[in-house]
Short mmCIF file of C-alpha atoms in Angstrom, two decimals:
data_model
loop_
_atom_site.label_atom_id
_atom_site.label_comp_id
_atom_site.label_asym_id
_atom_site.label_seq_id
_atom_site.Cartn_x
_atom_site.Cartn_y
_atom_site.Cartn_z
CA MET M 1 0.00 0.00 0.00
CA ARG M 2 1.48 3.29 -1.04
CA ILE M 3 0.38 6.63 0.31
CA ASP M 4 1.05 9.56 -1.95
CA CYS M 5 2.41 12.61 -0.19
CA ASP M 6 3.96 15.90 -1.26
CA LEU M 7 7.39 15.29 0.31
CA ASP M 8 10.61 15.54 -1.59
CA GLY M 9 13.16 12.67 -1.58
CA ASN M 10 15.14 13.87 1.46
CA ALA M 11 12.06 14.45 3.63
CA GLN M 12 10.61 11.08 2.75
CA LEU M 13 13.94 9.40 3.57
CA ALA M 14 13.98 11.16 6.94
CA VAL M 15 10.44 9.98 7.72
CA THR M 16 11.31 6.41 6.73
CA ARG M 17 14.45 6.55 8.89
CA ASN M 18 12.44 7.80 11.89
CA ILE M 19 9.82 5.07 11.46
CA LEU M 20 12.48 2.37 11.30
CA PHE M 21 14.37 3.82 14.28
CA TYR M 22 11.30 3.98 16.53
CA GLY M 23 10.10 0.56 15.34
CA ILE M 24 13.43 -1.08 16.18
CA LEU M 25 13.66 0.82 19.49
CA GLY M 26 10.12 -0.30 20.43
CA GLY M 27 10.93 -3.91 19.53
CA LEU M 28 14.07 -3.86 21.69
CA LEU M 29 12.14 -2.37 24.64
CA ILE M 30 9.44 -5.03 24.32
CA PHE M 31 12.14 -7.71 24.19
CA ALA M 32 13.80 -6.31 27.34
CA LEU M 33 10.48 -6.22 29.21
CA ARG M 34 9.65 -9.80 28.20
CA LEU M 35 13.12 -10.94 29.31
CA ALA M 36 12.66 -9.25 32.70
CA GLU M 37 9.20 -10.81 33.04
CA TYR M 38 10.60 -14.25 32.18
CA ARG M 39 13.39 -13.93 34.75
CA PHE M 40 10.90 -12.84 37.40
CA LEU M 41 8.67 -15.77 36.53
CA VAL M 42 11.55 -18.25 36.79
CA ILE M 43 12.70 -16.83 40.14
CA GLU M 44 9.16 -16.69 41.53
CA HIS M 45 8.26 -20.25 40.54
CA SER M 46 11.64 -21.95 40.73
CA LEU M 47 10.48 -24.55 43.26
CA GLN M 48 7.62 -25.67 41.01
CA ILE M 49 9.92 -25.76 37.98
CA TYR M 50 12.49 -27.93 39.79
CA GLY M 51 9.74 -30.18 41.12
CA GLY M 52 8.38 -30.62 37.60
CA LEU M 53 11.83 -31.47 36.24
CA VAL M 54 12.38 -34.07 38.98
CA ALA M 55 8.95 -35.54 38.25
CA VAL M 56 9.74 -35.81 34.53
CA VAL M 57 13.06 -37.53 35.31
CA PHE M 58 11.47 -40.09 37.62
CA VAL M 59 8.54 -40.76 35.27
CA SER M 60 11.00 -41.36 32.43
CA LEU M 61 13.10 -43.64 34.63
CA GLY M 62 10.01 -45.58 35.73
CA MET M 63 8.83 -46.05 32.16
CA TRP M 64 12.26 -47.28 31.06
CA LEU M 65 12.57 -49.62 34.04
CA GLY M 66 9.05 -50.95 33.52
CA GLN M 67 9.80 -51.78 29.92
CA ARG M 68 13.02 -53.52 30.89
CA ILE M 69 11.32 -55.61 33.59
CA ARG M 70 8.30 -56.60 31.50
CA GLU M 71 10.32 -57.32 28.39
CA ARG M 72 9.26 -60.61 26.88
CA PRO M 73 12.01 -63.20 26.64
CA GLN M 74 13.16 -64.28 23.22
CA GLN M 75 11.48 -67.40 21.93
CA THR M 76 13.60 -70.49 22.41
CA ASP M 77 13.17 -74.03 21.17
CA THR M 78 10.18 -75.61 22.80
CA VAL M 79 10.50 -78.98 24.45
CA GLN M 80 7.43 -81.14 24.54
CA VAL M 81 6.94 -83.27 27.59
CA ALA M 82 4.96 -86.47 27.27
CA ALA M 83 1.74 -86.31 29.19
CA GLN M 84 1.47 -88.81 31.99
CA THR M 85 -1.81 -90.40 32.79
CA ILE M 86 -2.35 -90.74 36.49
CA VAL M 87 -4.91 -93.23 37.54
CA ASN M 88 -6.40 -92.58 40.91
CA VAL M 89 -7.57 -95.82 42.37
CA ALA M 90 -10.20 -95.45 45.02
CA PRO M 91 -9.47 -97.55 48.11
CA THR M 92 -11.55 -100.68 48.18
CA PRO M 93 -11.37 -103.51 50.68
CA GLU M 94 -9.42 -105.61 48.19
CA ASN M 95 -6.84 -102.84 47.66
CA ILE M 96 -6.47 -102.29 51.37
CA ASP M 97 -5.90 -105.99 51.92
CA ALA M 98 -3.36 -106.16 49.07
CA ARG M 99 -1.42 -103.24 50.54
CA ARG M 100 -1.50 -104.73 53.98
CA ASP M 101 -0.19 -108.07 52.67
CA ALA M 102 2.55 -106.32 50.64
CA ALA M 103 3.68 -104.33 53.64
CA GLY M 104 3.95 -107.52 55.56
#
């Protein structure tokens, strides 16, 4: 957007220089105020910031340790064991007598 004005080349250069100077000066002042505000914020809430950092460290450590503990072992060769059939014989008078005779 161009605004037409009745200024000669030197006057228009001076106006442009003033606008740039005050724009840069304003930007630097805003930067300095934000930096001061940030430093005040960090000093004011330093305990909460340190507590948050410690919490992040311990959460990270817990997640890493949990993954290491619950890590599934590598699959190895499987060994099949033959199934044994166990016959449970209920005690009958004949069985009791046979055991008593065997025991002597």
